[in-house]
CSV table of C-alpha atoms in Angstrom, one decimal:
chain,number,residue,atom,x,y,z
A,199,MET,CA,43.1,0.8,-106.4
A,200,THR,CA,43.4,-2.5,-104.9
A,201,ILE,CA,42.3,-2.6,-101.3
A,202,PRO,CA,43.8,-5.3,-99.2
A,203,PRO,CA,41.4,-7.7,-97.2
A,204,ALA,CA,40.5,-6.3,-93.9
A,205,THR,CA,40.7,-8.1,-90.6
A,206,THR,CA,37.3,-9.3,-89.3
A,207,HIS,CA,35.8,-7.4,-86.3
A,208,THR,CA,33.8,-8.9,-83.6
A,209,PRO,CA,33.2,-6.4,-80.6
A,210,ALA,CA,34.5,-7.6,-77.2
A,211,PRO,CA,32.4,-6.9,-74.1
A,212,PRO,CA,33.7,-3.6,-72.7
A,213,SER,CA,36.1,-3.7,-69.7
A,214,TYR,CA,36.8,-0.3,-67.9
A,215,ASP,CA,39.6,-1.5,-65.7
A,216,GLN,CA,42.1,-0.7,-68.3
A,217,LEU,CA,42.3,0.2,-72.0
A,218,PRO,CA,43.1,-2.4,-74.6
A,219,ILE,CA,46.9,-3.1,-74.7
A,220,ILE,CA,48.5,-3.2,-78.2
A,221,ASP,CA,52.1,-4.7,-78.7
A,222,LEU,CA,53.4,-3.0,-81.9
A,223,SER,CA,56.4,-5.3,-82.0
A,224,ALA,CA,54.1,-8.1,-83.0
A,225,ALA,CA,54.2,-6.6,-86.6
A,226,GLU,CA,57.7,-8.1,-87.0
A,227,ARG,CA,57.0,-11.6,-85.5
A,228,GLY,CA,55.4,-13.3,-88.4
A,229,PRO,CA,52.1,-13.5,-90.1
A,230,GLN,CA,50.1,-15.0,-87.3
A,231,ALA,CA,51.4,-12.5,-84.7
A,232,ARG,CA,50.6,-9.6,-87.2
A,233,ALA,CA,47.2,-10.9,-87.9
A,234,LEU,CA,46.3,-10.9,-84.2
A,235,LEU,CA,47.8,-7.2,-83.8
A,236,HIS,CA,45.6,-6.2,-86.7
A,237,ALA,CA,42.5,-7.7,-85.1
A,238,GLN,CA,43.3,-6.1,-81.8
A,239,LEU,CA,44.1,-2.6,-83.4
A,240,HIS,CA,40.9,-2.7,-85.3
A,241,SER,CA,38.8,-3.5,-82.3
A,242,ALA,CA,40.5,-0.8,-80.2
A,243,ALA,CA,40.3,1.9,-82.8
A,244,HIS,CA,36.6,1.1,-83.6
A,245,ASP,CA,35.2,0.4,-80.3
A,246,VAL,CA,37.1,2.7,-78.0
A,247,GLY,CA,39.5,5.0,-79.9
A,248,PHE,CA,42.1,4.6,-77.1
A,249,PHE,CA,44.6,2.0,-76.2
A,250,GLN,CA,47.9,1.5,-74.4
A,251,LEU,CA,50.8,1.1,-76.8
A,252,ILE,CA,53.8,-1.3,-75.9
A,253,GLY,CA,56.6,-2.8,-78.1
A,254,HIS,CA,57.2,0.4,-79.5
A,255,GLY,CA,61.0,0.3,-79.4
A,256,VAL,CA,61.4,3.7,-77.5
A,257,THR,CA,64.0,2.9,-74.9
A,258,ARG,CA,64.0,3.9,-71.2
A,259,ALA,CA,67.3,6.0,-71.7
A,260,GLU,CA,65.4,8.0,-74.5
A,261,THR,CA,62.5,8.5,-72.1
A,262,ASP,CA,64.8,9.5,-69.1
A,263,ALA,CA,66.7,11.9,-71.2
A,264,LEU,CA,63.5,13.8,-72.0
A,265,LEU,CA,62.0,13.5,-68.5
A,266,THR,CA,65.2,14.6,-66.8
A,267,ALA,CA,65.5,17.8,-69.0
A,268,MET,CA,61.6,18.5,-68.6
A,269,ARG,CA,61.8,18.4,-64.9
A,270,ALA,CA,65.0,20.7,-64.9
A,271,PHE,CA,62.9,23.2,-66.9
A,272,PHE,CA,59.9,23.1,-64.5
A,273,ALA,CA,62.2,23.5,-61.5
A,274,PHE,CA,63.3,26.9,-63.0
A,275,PRO,CA,62.0,29.9,-61.1
A,276,GLU,CA,58.9,31.2,-62.7
A,277,ALA,CA,60.5,34.3,-64.0
A,278,ASP,CA,63.0,32.2,-66.0
A,279,ARG,CA,60.2,30.1,-67.4
A,280,LEU,CA,58.2,33.2,-68.3
A,281,ALA,CA,61.1,34.5,-70.3
A,282,LEU,CA,59.7,31.9,-72.8
A,283,ASP,CA,56.2,33.0,-72.5
A,284,ASN,CA,54.1,31.9,-75.5
A,285,VAL,CA,52.5,35.4,-75.5
A,286,ASN,CA,55.7,36.5,-77.2
A,287,SER,CA,55.2,34.0,-80.0
A,288,PRO,CA,52.8,34.5,-82.9
A,289,HIS,CA,53.4,30.7,-83.5
A,290,PHE,CA,51.8,29.6,-80.2
A,291,ARG,CA,55.1,28.3,-79.2
A,292,GLY,CA,56.8,28.5,-75.6
A,293,TYR,CA,55.6,28.6,-72.0
A,294,THR,CA,52.1,28.8,-70.8
A,295,ARG,CA,51.7,29.6,-67.1
A,296,THR,CA,49.2,27.8,-65.0
A,297,GLY,CA,45.6,28.7,-65.6
A,298,ASP,CA,46.3,30.7,-69.0
A,299,GLU,CA,45.1,27.9,-71.4
A,300,ARG,CA,41.5,27.3,-71.8
A,301,THR,CA,39.5,24.1,-72.8
A,302,GLY,CA,35.6,24.4,-73.2
A,303,GLY,CA,35.9,28.0,-72.1
A,304,SER,CA,37.3,27.0,-68.6
A,305,ARG,CA,41.0,27.3,-67.4
A,306,ASP,CA,43.2,24.4,-67.3
A,307,TRP,CA,45.2,24.0,-64.1
A,308,ARG,CA,48.6,23.1,-65.5
A,309,ASP,CA,51.5,24.8,-67.0
A,310,GLN,CA,53.3,23.6,-70.2
A,311,LEU,CA,55.9,24.2,-72.9
A,312,ASP,CA,54.7,23.9,-76.4
A,313,ILE,CA,57.2,22.8,-79.0
A,314,GLY,CA,57.0,22.0,-82.8
A,315,ALA,CA,59.2,21.2,-85.6
A,316,GLU,CA,61.8,23.7,-85.8
A,317,ARG,CA,61.2,25.7,-89.0
A,318,PRO,CA,61.7,29.3,-90.3
A,319,VAL,CA,58.7,31.8,-89.9
A,320,ARG,CA,56.2,31.8,-92.8
A,321,VAL,CA,54.2,34.9,-92.6
A,322,PRO,CA,51.0,34.4,-94.7
A,323,GLY,CA,51.2,36.6,-97.8
A,324,PRO,CA,48.0,38.2,-99.3
A,325,GLY,CA,45.4,35.6,-100.1
A,326,GLU,CA,47.3,32.8,-98.2
A,327,PRO,CA,45.6,31.0,-95.4
A,328,PRO,CA,46.3,32.4,-91.9
A,329,TYR,CA,47.1,29.0,-90.6
A,330,TRP,CA,50.8,29.5,-91.9
A,331,TRP,CA,51.3,31.5,-88.7
A,332,LEU,CA,51.4,28.1,-86.9
A,333,GLN,CA,54.9,27.5,-88.6
A,334,GLY,CA,57.9,29.1,-86.9
A,335,PRO,CA,60.6,28.7,-84.4
A,336,ASN,CA,60.4,27.3,-80.9
A,337,GLN,CA,61.5,29.2,-77.6
A,338,TRP,CA,64.2,27.5,-75.8
A,339,PRO,CA,66.0,28.1,-72.4
A,340,ALA,CA,69.4,29.1,-73.0
A,341,ALA,CA,70.4,27.8,-69.6
A,342,LEU,CA,69.3,24.2,-70.5
A,343,PRO,CA,70.6,23.1,-73.9
A,344,ALA,CA,69.7,19.5,-73.1
A,345,LEU,CA,66.1,20.3,-73.4
A,346,ARG,CA,66.2,21.4,-77.0
A,347,THR,CA,68.3,18.3,-77.8
A,348,ALA,CA,65.9,16.0,-75.9
A,349,ALA,CA,62.6,17.6,-77.3
A,350,LEU,CA,63.7,17.7,-81.0
A,351,THR,CA,64.9,14.1,-80.8
A,352,TRP,CA,61.6,12.9,-79.2
A,353,ILE,CA,59.6,14.5,-81.9
A,354,ASP,CA,61.6,12.6,-84.6
A,355,ARG,CA,61.6,9.3,-82.6
A,356,LEU,CA,57.8,9.4,-81.9
A,357,SER,CA,57.0,10.6,-85.5
A,358,ALA,CA,58.5,7.3,-86.6
A,359,VAL,CA,56.5,5.3,-84.2
A,360,ALA,CA,53.4,7.1,-85.1
A,361,GLN,CA,54.0,6.5,-88.8
A,362,ARG,CA,54.5,2.8,-88.2
A,363,LEU,CA,51.4,2.6,-86.0
A,364,LEU,CA,49.2,4.4,-88.5
A,365,ARG,CA,50.3,2.2,-91.4
A,366,GLU,CA,49.5,-0.9,-89.3
A,367,LEU,CA,46.1,0.6,-88.3
A,368,LEU,CA,45.0,1.4,-91.8
A,369,THR,CA,46.0,-2.1,-92.9
A,370,ALA,CA,43.9,-3.5,-90.0
A,371,ILE,CA,40.8,-2.1,-91.4
A,372,GLY,CA,41.6,-3.0,-94.9
A,373,ALA,CA,42.7,0.3,-96.1
A,374,PRO,CA,45.9,1.0,-98.1
A,375,ALA,CA,48.8,1.4,-95.6
A,376,GLY,CA,50.3,4.4,-97.2
A,377,PHE,CA,47.2,6.2,-98.2
A,378,TYR,CA,48.1,9.2,-96.1
A,379,ASP,CA,51.8,9.2,-96.5
A,380,PRO,CA,51.8,12.2,-98.8
A,381,LEU,CA,50.4,14.4,-96.0
A,382,LEU,CA,53.1,13.4,-93.5
A,383,GLY,CA,56.8,12.8,-93.7
A,384,ALA,CA,59.1,15.8,-93.9
A,385,HIS,CA,56.3,18.4,-94.1
A,386,ALA,CA,54.1,17.0,-91.3
A,387,HIS,CA,53.2,19.5,-88.5
A,388,PRO,CA,54.0,17.6,-85.2
A,389,HIS,CA,53.3,19.1,-81.8
A,390,LEU,CA,54.9,18.2,-78.4
A,391,LYS,CA,53.7,19.3,-75.1
A,392,LEU,CA,55.7,19.1,-71.9
A,393,VAL,CA,53.1,19.5,-69.2
A,394,ARG,CA,53.1,19.8,-65.4
A,395,TYR,CA,49.9,19.6,-63.3
A,396,PRO,CA,50.8,21.3,-60.0
A,397,GLY,CA,48.0,19.8,-57.9
A,398,SER,CA,44.4,21.0,-57.1
A,399,ALA,CA,43.4,24.5,-58.2
A,400,ASP,CA,43.0,27.1,-55.5
A,401,ASP,CA,39.4,27.6,-56.3
A,402,GLY,CA,38.6,23.8,-55.8
A,403,SER,CA,38.3,23.2,-59.6
A,404,GLY,CA,39.5,19.6,-60.6
A,405,GLN,CA,40.0,20.5,-64.3
A,406,GLY,CA,43.5,19.7,-65.1
A,407,VAL,CA,42.5,19.8,-68.8
A,408,GLY,CA,38.8,19.8,-69.7
A,409,ALA,CA,37.1,17.2,-71.8
A,410,HIS,CA,38.2,17.4,-75.5
A,411,LYS,CA,39.1,15.4,-78.6
A,412,ASP,CA,42.4,15.9,-80.4
A,413,TYR,CA,42.2,17.2,-84.0
A,414,GLY,CA,45.2,15.4,-85.7
A,415,PHE,CA,45.7,11.7,-86.7
A,416,LEU,CA,47.1,10.3,-83.5
A,417,THR,CA,48.3,11.1,-80.2
A,418,LEU,CA,50.9,9.3,-78.1
A,419,LEU,CA,51.0,10.2,-74.4
A,420,LEU,CA,53.8,9.4,-71.9
A,421,GLN,CA,52.3,9.8,-68.5
A,422,ASP,CA,53.9,9.4,-65.1
A,423,ALA,CA,52.8,7.1,-62.3
A,424,VAL,CA,50.4,9.6,-60.7
A,425,GLY,CA,47.5,9.1,-63.0
A,426,GLY,CA,44.6,11.4,-63.7
A,427,LEU,CA,43.8,10.9,-67.2
A,428,GLN,CA,40.2,9.8,-67.9
A,429,VAL,CA,38.5,8.4,-71.1
A,430,GLN,CA,34.8,8.6,-71.9
A,431,ARG,CA,33.7,5.0,-72.6
A,432,GLU,CA,30.9,3.3,-74.1
A,433,ASP,CA,28.7,3.9,-71.1
A,434,GLY,CA,29.1,7.7,-71.4
A,435,LEU,CA,31.1,8.1,-68.1
A,436,PHE,CA,34.8,8.9,-67.8
A,437,HIS,CA,37.0,6.2,-66.6
A,438,ASP,CA,40.4,6.4,-65.2
A,439,VAL,CA,43.4,5.1,-67.3
A,440,PRO,CA,45.9,3.4,-64.9
A,441,PRO,CA,49.5,4.1,-66.1
A,442,ILE,CA,51.5,1.3,-67.4
A,443,GLU,CA,55.4,1.6,-67.1
A,444,GLY,CA,56.9,2.1,-70.5
A,445,ALA,CA,53.6,2.4,-72.5
A,446,PHE,CA,52.2,5.1,-74.5
A,447,VAL,CA,48.5,5.9,-74.2
A,448,VAL,CA,47.3,6.4,-77.8
A,449,ASN,CA,44.1,8.0,-79.0
A,450,LEU,CA,42.8,8.8,-82.4
A,451,GLY,CA,42.3,12.2,-83.5
A,452,GLU,CA,39.4,13.8,-85.4
A,453,LEU,CA,41.1,13.4,-88.9
A,454,LEU,CA,40.7,9.6,-88.7
A,455,GLU,CA,37.1,9.8,-87.5
A,456,VAL,CA,36.3,12.2,-90.5
A,457,ALA,CA,38.4,10.2,-92.8
A,458,THR,CA,36.3,7.0,-92.0
A,459,ASP,CA,33.0,8.7,-91.5
A,460,GLY,CA,32.9,7.8,-87.8
A,461,TYR,CA,34.0,4.0,-88.3
A,462,LEU,CA,37.2,5.0,-86.2
A,463,LEU,CA,36.6,7.1,-83.1
A,464,ALA,CA,37.9,10.2,-81.8
A,465,THR,CA,37.1,10.0,-78.1
A,466,ASN,CA,36.5,12.6,-75.3
A,467,HIS,CA,39.1,12.6,-72.6
A,468,ARG,CA,40.2,14.8,-69.7
A,469,VAL,CA,42.6,15.1,-66.9
A,470,VAL,CA,41.7,15.4,-63.2
A,471,SER,CA,44.1,17.5,-61.2
A,472,PRO,CA,46.1,15.4,-58.7
A,473,PRO,CA,45.2,15.8,-55.1
A,474,GLY,CA,46.8,18.6,-52.8
A,475,ALA,CA,50.1,19.8,-54.0
A,476,THR,CA,51.0,16.5,-55.8
A,477,GLU,CA,52.8,17.1,-59.1
A,478,ARG,CA,52.0,15.2,-62.3
A,479,PHE,CA,54.1,15.2,-65.4
A,480,SER,CA,52.9,14.2,-68.9
A,481,VAL,CA,54.2,14.4,-72.5
A,482,PRO,CA,51.6,14.3,-75.2
A,483,PHE,CA,52.8,14.0,-78.8
A,484,PHE,CA,50.5,15.0,-81.6
A,485,TYR,CA,51.0,13.3,-84.9
A,486,ASN,CA,49.6,15.9,-87.3
A,487,PRO,CA,49.6,16.2,-91.2
A,488,ARG,CA,51.1,19.2,-93.1
A,489,LEU,CA,49.1,22.3,-92.4
A,490,ASP,CA,47.8,22.5,-96.0
A,491,ALA,CA,46.6,18.9,-96.0
A,492,LYS,CA,43.2,18.1,-97.3
A,493,VAL,CA,42.3,14.8,-95.8
A,494,GLU,CA,40.5,12.6,-98.4
A,495,PRO,CA,38.0,9.9,-97.4
A,496,LEU,CA,39.7,6.6,-96.6
A,497,PRO,CA,38.8,3.7,-98.9
A,498,PHE,CA,38.1,0.6,-96.9
A,499,PRO,CA,35.8,-2.3,-96.9
A,500,HIS,CA,33.8,-1.3,-93.8
A,501,ALA,CA,32.7,2.0,-95.1
A,502,ALA,CA,29.2,0.9,-95.4
A,503,GLU,CA,29.2,0.3,-91.6
A,504,ALA,CA,30.2,3.7,-90.8
A,505,PRO,CA,27.8,5.6,-88.4
A,506,GLY,CA,28.8,9.1,-89.6
A,507,VAL,CA,30.9,11.8,-87.9
A,508,THR,CA,29.9,13.1,-84.5
A,509,ASP,CA,28.0,16.4,-85.0
A,510,ASP,CA,29.4,19.2,-82.8
A,511,PRO,CA,28.1,22.6,-84.1
A,512,ALA,CA,30.5,24.2,-81.6
A,513,ASN,CA,33.4,22.4,-83.3
A,514,PRO,CA,33.0,22.4,-87.1
A,515,LEU,CA,35.8,20.7,-88.9
A,516,HIS,CA,37.5,22.1,-91.9
A,517,ALA,CA,38.7,20.3,-95.1
A,518,GLU,CA,42.2,21.8,-94.6
A,519,TYR,CA,43.9,20.7,-91.5
A,520,GLY,CA,45.7,24.0,-90.7
A,521,TYR,CA,42.3,25.7,-90.1
A,522,ASN,CA,41.4,23.0,-87.6
A,523,GLU,CA,44.5,23.6,-85.6
A,524,LEU,CA,44.3,27.3,-85.8
A,525,LYS,CA,40.8,27.3,-84.5
A,526,GLY,CA,42.0,25.2,-81.5
A,527,LYS,CA,44.9,27.5,-80.7
A,528,LEU,CA,42.9,30.6,-80.9
A,529,ARG,CA,40.4,29.2,-78.4
A,530,ALA,CA,43.0,27.7,-76.1
A,531,HIS,CA,45.4,30.6,-76.0
A,532,PRO,CA,43.3,33.7,-75.8
A,533,LEU,CA,46.3,36.0,-74.7
A,534,VAL,CA,48.3,34.9,-77.6
A,535,ALA,CA,45.4,35.4,-80.0
A,536,ALA,CA,44.5,38.9,-78.7
A,537,ARG,CA,48.1,40.0,-79.0
A,538,HIS,CA,49.1,38.7,-82.4
A,539,HIS,CA,45.9,37.6,-84.2
A,540,ALA,CA,43.0,39.8,-83.3
A,541,ASP,CA,42.1,40.1,-86.9
A,542,LEU,CA,41.2,36.5,-86.8
A,543,LEU,CA,39.0,36.5,-83.7
A,544,THR,CA,35.2,36.5,-84.1
A,545,PRO,CA,33.6,39.4,-82.6
A,546,ALA,CA,31.6,38.7,-79.4
């Protein structure tokens, strides 16, 4: 296999006022602009694991269509939202009321709607991996058909953006651009969350969502102007990520850290609840491979400089992607796990 030449990488002094800003449209503006894009991508992915993405081509009209439908859903009475309770779904799809999700064993003060690719149920047969439970239909509000249209359109739109971005990122570090294409495409396992943070918890806890890493390839986050996202930087502290109008906050997932033996970073991040009764809305999109994907090590010229994968005994990573996602779902949604998957839970 021929590996294309990598961009050189000179670490820049860290600045904590804002994440690196990457303009994806530079890939279409000739060799010099694309080379600069690759140098910036290389630095951001290797040094920080987070950046702000502009020039992605998603329009304001597309964004407004999703946000309008999303706000209409969260304006429903709680009883109407609970008609889509994810406790009713063995596939972990649907609505999670405030406080019912867990990160790091503590409750997250947010409510959300979990959506994936619209596919038929696949009940695991004898000897098949249990992660096939993660494939299945979504739950939709019959009174708001615009939400289904906007959400599924968003999944398709951001899958295309993420695919472009991943190929440019792999090129930036000297790896074959299409190395992971067979794990993605039509059989990928994308995941979309529509999230509302309703303000500070009644117990004074500031955990909108606790510190964590994502376990796919890439996450593209649309956040509103309220803010609250914090990223752990080189100094070990969590720093605010000021929102940029029209930008996606992008972070690398654990699959890319594992694939590069730690050369690319999956970085801890969290959300601090907005003050008082201030609402915050965010839309994270997770670009994940097919559930049965086995992620092979990435061939790239900087492999000898890789420091190794972060060792976390509480979060072992599996060779098949589906096991990693299933592990995370069982932890994050204990009510769904207890109702539908008690046989998969580890006895206390």
